[in-house]
Amino acid sequence: MRLSAATRPTFRANLAGEVHSHSIWYNGAMTKDQVKEILDRVLTWPPKRQEDAARFLREMEAQDASPYRITDQQVEEIERRRADFMTGKERYATDEEMAALWKKCGL
């Protein structure tokens, strides 16, 4: 199944650092009033959460300004690999495996 930008899973970490994926479903573009409504609610949050929201939005702006883009195929590969890690089909190399690789490469 190919996921569109509107239905791609997103990943969130809870306070314990556990990462969970979920899909966000959009029925269309948000209106300016809807955006303003949520931004007004952000102003009622505790200062630390407001800073988190501002940092997140600044990061989004920086990403939009970046000349680098990934293709839908690359997004699908990232999603597949994340799922494989979560199910144990893939794993990270151990420190010993990496040391052996660097030695083999002469580094």
Coordinates of N, CA, C and O in Angstrom, one line a residue:
M1 N 0.8 -1.2 0.0 CA 0.0 0.0 0.0 C 0.9 1.2 0.0 O 1.8 1.4 0.8
R2 N 0.7 2.1 -0.9 CA 1.4 3.4 -1.0 C 0.7 4.4 -0.2 O -0.5 4.6 -0.3
L3 N 1.4 5.1 0.7 CA 0.9 6.1 1.5 C 1.1 7.5 0.9 O 2.2 7.8 0.5
S4 N 0.0 8.3 1.0 CA 0.2 9.7 0.5 C 0.7 10.5 1.7 O 0.8 10.1 2.8
A5 N 1.1 11.7 1.4 CA 1.6 12.6 2.4 C 0.6 12.8 3.5 O 0.9 13.1 4.6
A6 N -0.7 12.7 3.1 CA -1.8 13.0 4.1 C -2.0 11.8 5.0 O -2.6 12.0 6.0
T7 N -1.5 10.6 4.7 CA -1.8 9.5 5.5 C -0.6 8.8 6.0 O -0.7 7.7 6.6
R8 N 0.6 9.3 5.8 CA 1.8 8.7 6.3 C 1.8 8.6 7.8 O 1.4 9.6 8.4
P9 N 2.4 7.5 8.3 CA 2.4 7.5 9.8 C 3.4 8.5 10.3 O 4.4 8.8 9.7
T10 N 3.1 9.0 11.5 CA 4.0 9.9 12.2 C 4.5 9.1 13.4 O 3.8 8.2 13.9
F11 N 5.5 9.6 14.0 CA 6.1 8.9 15.2 C 6.1 9.9 16.3 O 6.5 11.1 16.1
R12 N 5.7 9.5 17.5 CA 5.7 10.4 18.7 C 6.4 9.6 19.8 O 6.2 8.4 20.0
A13 N 7.2 10.3 20.6 CA 7.8 9.7 21.8 C 7.0 10.3 23.0 O 6.7 11.4 23.1
N14 N 6.7 9.3 24.0 CA 6.1 9.8 25.2 C 7.1 10.2 26.2 O 8.3 10.2 25.9
L15 N 6.7 10.6 27.4 CA 7.6 11.1 28.4 C 8.7 10.1 28.8 O 9.7 10.4 29.3
A16 N 8.3 8.8 28.7 CA 9.3 7.7 29.0 C 10.3 7.5 27.9 O 11.1 6.6 28.0
G17 N 10.1 8.2 26.7 CA 11.0 8.0 25.6 C 10.6 6.9 24.7 O 11.3 6.5 23.7
E18 N 9.4 6.3 24.9 CA 9.0 5.2 24.0 C 8.4 5.8 22.8 O 7.6 6.8 22.9
V19 N 8.7 5.3 21.6 CA 8.2 5.8 20.4 C 7.1 5.0 19.9 O 7.1 3.8 19.8
H20 N 6.0 5.7 19.5 CA 4.8 5.0 18.9 C 4.5 5.7 17.6 O 4.6 6.9 17.4
S21 N 4.0 4.9 16.7 CA 3.6 5.4 15.4 C 2.1 5.5 15.3 O 1.4 4.7 16.0
H22 N 1.6 6.4 14.6 CA 0.2 6.6 14.4 C 0.0 7.3 13.1 O 0.9 8.0 12.6
S23 N -1.1 7.2 12.5 CA -1.4 7.9 11.2 C -2.3 9.1 11.5 O -3.1 9.0 12.4
I24 N -2.0 10.2 10.8 CA -2.9 11.3 10.9 C -3.6 11.4 9.6 O -3.0 11.3 8.5
W25 N -4.9 11.5 9.7 CA -5.8 11.6 8.5 C -6.3 13.0 8.4 O -6.9 13.6 9.3
Y26 N -6.0 13.6 7.2 CA -6.5 14.9 6.9 C -7.6 14.8 5.9 O -7.5 14.1 4.9
N27 N -8.7 15.5 6.1 CA -9.8 15.6 5.1 C -9.6 16.7 4.2 O -10.4 16.9 3.3
G28 N -8.6 17.5 4.3 CA -8.4 18.7 3.5 C -7.5 19.7 4.2 O -7.1 19.4 5.3
A29 N -7.3 20.8 3.5 CA -6.4 21.8 4.1 C -7.1 22.5 5.3 O -8.3 22.6 5.2
M30 N -6.3 22.8 6.3 CA -6.9 23.6 7.4 C -7.2 25.0 6.9 O -6.4 25.5 6.1
T31 N -8.2 25.6 7.5 CA -8.5 26.9 7.1 C -7.6 27.8 8.0 O -7.1 27.4 9.0
K32 N -7.5 29.1 7.6 CA -6.8 30.1 8.4 C -7.4 30.2 9.8 O -6.6 30.3 10.8
D33 N -8.7 30.1 9.9 CA -9.3 30.2 11.2 C -9.0 29.0 12.1 O -8.8 29.2 13.3
Q34 N -8.9 27.8 11.5 CA -8.5 26.6 12.3 C -7.1 26.7 12.8 O -6.8 26.4 13.9
V35 N -6.2 27.2 11.9 CA -4.8 27.4 12.3 C -4.7 28.4 13.4 O -4.1 28.2 14.5
K36 N -5.4 29.6 13.3 CA -5.4 30.6 14.3 C -6.0 30.1 15.6 O -5.4 30.3 16.7
E37 N -7.0 29.3 15.5 CA -7.6 28.7 16.7 C -6.7 27.9 17.5 O -6.5 28.0 18.7
I38 N -5.9 27.0 16.9 CA -5.0 26.2 17.6 C -3.8 27.0 18.1 O -3.3 26.7 19.2
L39 N -3.3 27.9 17.3 CA -2.2 28.8 17.8 C -2.7 29.6 19.0 O -1.9 29.8 19.9
D40 N -3.9 30.1 19.0 CA -4.4 30.8 20.2 C -4.4 29.8 21.4 O -4.1 30.3 22.5
R41 N -4.8 28.6 21.2 CA -4.7 27.6 22.3 C -3.3 27.4 22.8 O -3.1 27.2 24.0
V42 N -2.4 27.4 21.9 CA -1.0 27.2 22.3 C -0.6 28.3 23.3 O 0.2 28.0 24.3
L43 N -1.1 29.5 23.1 CA -0.7 30.6 24.1 C -1.3 30.4 25.5 O -0.9 31.1 26.4
T44 N -2.2 29.4 25.6 CA -2.7 29.1 27.0 C -1.9 28.0 27.7 O -2.1 27.7 28.8
W45 N -1.0 27.4 26.9 CA -0.2 26.3 27.5 C 0.9 26.8 28.4 O 1.2 28.0 28.4
P46 N 1.5 26.0 29.3 CA 2.6 26.4 30.1 C 3.7 26.9 29.2 O 3.9 26.4 28.1
P47 N 4.6 27.8 29.7 CA 5.7 28.4 29.0 C 6.6 27.3 28.3 O 7.0 27.5 27.2
K48 N 6.9 26.3 29.0 CA 7.8 25.2 28.5 C 7.2 24.6 27.2 O 7.9 24.3 26.2
R49 N 5.9 24.3 27.3 CA 5.2 23.7 26.1 C 5.1 24.7 25.0 O 5.2 24.3 23.8
Q50 N 4.9 26.0 25.3 CA 4.9 27.0 24.2 C 6.3 27.0 23.5 O 6.4 27.1 22.3
E51 N 7.4 26.9 24.3 CA 8.7 26.9 23.7 C 8.9 25.7 22.8 O 9.5 25.8 21.8
D52 N 8.4 24.6 23.3 CA 8.5 23.3 22.5 C 7.8 23.5 21.1 O 8.3 23.1 20.1
A53 N 6.6 24.1 21.2 CA 5.8 24.3 20.0 C 6.5 25.3 19.0 O 6.6 25.1 17.8
A54 N 7.1 26.4 19.6 CA 7.8 27.3 18.8 C 9.1 26.7 18.1 O 9.3 26.9 17.0
R55 N 9.8 25.9 18.9 CA 11.0 25.2 18.4 C 10.6 24.2 17.2 O 11.2 24.2 16.2
F56 N 9.5 23.5 17.4 CA 9.0 22.6 16.4 C 8.6 23.4 15.1 O 9.0 23.0 14.0
L57 N 7.9 24.5 15.3 CA 7.5 25.3 14.1 C 8.7 25.9 13.4 O 8.8 25.9 12.2
R58 N 9.7 26.3 14.2 CA 11.0 26.9 13.6 C 11.7 25.8 12.8 O 12.2 26.0 11.7
E59 N 11.7 24.5 13.3 CA 12.3 23.4 12.6 C 11.5 23.1 11.3 O 12.2 22.9 10.3
M60 N 10.2 23.2 11.3 CA 9.5 23.0 10.1 C 9.8 24.1 9.1 O 10.0 23.8 7.9
E61 N 9.9 25.3 9.5 CA 10.3 26.4 8.6 C 11.7 26.1 8.0 O 11.9 26.3 6.8
A62 N 12.6 25.7 8.8 CA 14.0 25.4 8.3 C 14.0 24.3 7.3 O 14.7 24.3 6.3
Q63 N 13.1 23.3 7.6 CA 13.0 22.2 6.6 C 12.5 22.6 5.3 O 12.9 22.2 4.2
D64 N 11.5 23.5 5.3 CA 10.9 24.0 4.1 C 11.8 24.9 3.3 O 11.8 24.9 2.1
A65 N 12.8 25.5 4.0 CA 13.8 26.3 3.3 C 14.9 25.5 2.8 O 15.7 26.0 2.0
S66 N 15.0 24.3 3.2 CA 16.1 23.4 2.7 C 16.0 23.0 1.3 O 14.9 22.8 0.8
P67 N 17.1 23.0 0.5 CA 17.0 22.6 -0.9 C 16.9 21.1 -1.0 O 16.7 20.6 -2.1
Y68 N 17.1 20.3 0.1 CA 17.1 18.9 0.1 C 15.7 18.3 0.2 O 14.9 18.8 1.1
R69 N 15.3 17.4 -0.6 CA 14.0 16.7 -0.5 C 14.2 15.3 -0.7 O 15.1 14.8 -1.4
I70 N 13.4 14.5 -0.1 CA 13.4 13.0 -0.3 C 12.2 12.6 -1.1 O 11.2 13.3 -1.1
T71 N 12.4 11.6 -1.9 CA 11.3 11.2 -2.8 C 10.3 10.3 -2.0 O 10.6 9.8 -0.9
D72 N 9.2 10.1 -2.6 CA 8.2 9.2 -2.0 C 8.8 7.8 -1.8 O 8.5 7.1 -0.8
Q73 N 9.6 7.4 -2.8 CA 10.2 6.0 -2.7 C 11.2 6.0 -1.4 O 11.2 5.0 -0.7
Q74 N 11.9 7.1 -1.2 CA 12.8 7.1 -0.1 C 12.0 7.2 1.3 O 12.4 6.5 2.2
V75 N 10.9 7.9 1.3 CA 10.0 7.9 2.5 C 9.5 6.5 2.7 O 9.5 6.0 3.9
E76 N 9.1 5.8 1.7 CA 8.6 4.4 1.9 C 9.7 3.5 2.4 O 9.5 2.6 3.3
E77 N 11.0 3.7 2.0 CA 12.1 2.9 2.5 C 12.3 3.2 4.0 O 12.6 2.3 4.8
I78 N 12.3 4.4 4.3 CA 12.5 4.8 5.7 C 11.4 4.2 6.6 O 11.6 3.6 7.7
E79 N 10.1 4.3 6.1 CA 9.0 3.7 6.9 C 9.2 2.2 7.0 O 8.9 1.6 8.1
R80 N 9.6 1.5 5.9 CA 9.8 0.1 6.0 C 10.9 -0.3 7.0 O 10.7 -1.2 7.8
R81 N 12.0 0.5 7.0 CA 13.1 0.2 7.9 C 12.7 0.4 9.3 O 13.0 -0.3 10.2
R82 N 12.0 1.5 9.6 CA 11.5 1.8 10.9 C 10.6 0.6 11.4 O 10.7 0.2 12.6
A83 N 9.7 0.2 10.6 CA 8.8 -0.9 10.9 C 9.6 -2.2 11.2 O 9.4 -2.9 12.2
D84 N 10.7 -2.5 10.4 CA 11.5 -3.6 10.6 C 12.3 -3.6 11.9 O 12.4 -4.6 12.6
F85 N 12.7 -2.4 12.3 CA 13.4 -2.2 13.6 C 12.4 -2.5 14.7 O 12.8 -3.1 15.7
M86 N 11.2 -2.0 14.6 CA 10.2 -2.1 15.6 C 9.8 -3.6 15.8 O 9.5 -4.0 16.9
T87 N 9.8 -4.4 14.8 CA 9.4 -5.8 14.8 C 10.6 -6.7 15.0 O 10.4 -7.9 15.1
G88 N 11.8 -6.1 15.1 CA 13.0 -7.0 15.3 C 13.6 -7.6 14.0 O 14.5 -8.4 14.1
K89 N 13.1 -7.2 12.8 CA 13.6 -7.8 11.6 C 15.0 -7.2 11.2 O 15.7 -7.8 10.5
E90 N 15.2 -6.0 11.7 CA 16.5 -5.4 11.5 C 17.1 -4.9 12.9 O 16.3 -4.8 13.8
R91 N 18.4 -4.8 13.0 CA 19.0 -4.3 14.2 C 20.2 -3.4 13.8 O 20.7 -3.4 12.7
Y92 N 20.6 -2.7 14.8 CA 21.8 -1.9 14.7 C 23.0 -2.8 14.8 O 23.0 -3.8 15.6
A93 N 24.1 -2.4 14.2 CA 25.4 -3.1 14.3 C 25.9 -2.9 15.7 O 25.7 -1.8 16.3
T94 N 26.6 -3.9 16.3 CA 27.2 -3.7 17.6 C 28.5 -2.9 17.5 O 29.0 -2.7 16.4
D95 N 29.0 -2.4 18.6 CA 30.2 -1.7 18.6 C 31.3 -2.5 18.0 O 32.2 -2.1 17.3
E96 N 31.3 -3.8 18.4 CA 32.4 -4.7 17.9 C 32.2 -4.9 16.4 O 33.3 -4.9 15.7
E97 N 31.0 -5.0 15.9 CA 30.8 -5.2 14.4 C 31.3 -3.9 13.7 O 31.9 -4.0 12.6
M98 N 31.0 -2.8 14.2 CA 31.5 -1.5 13.6 C 33.0 -1.4 13.6 O 33.6 -1.0 12.6
A99 N 33.6 -1.7 14.8 CA 35.1 -1.7 14.8 C 35.7 -2.6 13.8 O 36.7 -2.2 13.1
A100 N 35.1 -3.8 13.6 CA 35.7 -4.7 12.6 C 35.5 -4.1 11.2 O 36.4 -4.2 10.3
L101 N 34.4 -3.5 10.9 CA 34.1 -2.9 9.6 C 35.1 -1.7 9.4 O 35.7 -1.7 8.3
W102 N 35.3 -0.9 10.4 CA 36.3 0.2 10.2 C 37.7 -0.3 10.0 O 38.4 0.2 9.1
K103 N 38.0 -1.3 10.7 CA 39.4 -1.9 10.5 C 39.5 -2.5 9.1 O 40.5 -2.3 8.5
K104 N 38.5 -3.2 8.6 CA 38.5 -3.8 7.3 C 38.6 -2.7 6.2 O 39.3 -2.9 5.2
C105 N 38.1 -1.5 6.5 CA 38.1 -0.4 5.5 C 39.4 0.4 5.7 O 39.6 1.4 5.0
G106 N 40.2 0.0 6.7 CA 41.5 0.7 6.9 C 41.3 2.0 7.6 O 42.2 2.9 7.6
L107 N 40.2 2.2 8.4 CA 40.0 3.4 9.1 C 40.1 3.2 10.6 O 39.9 2.2 11.2

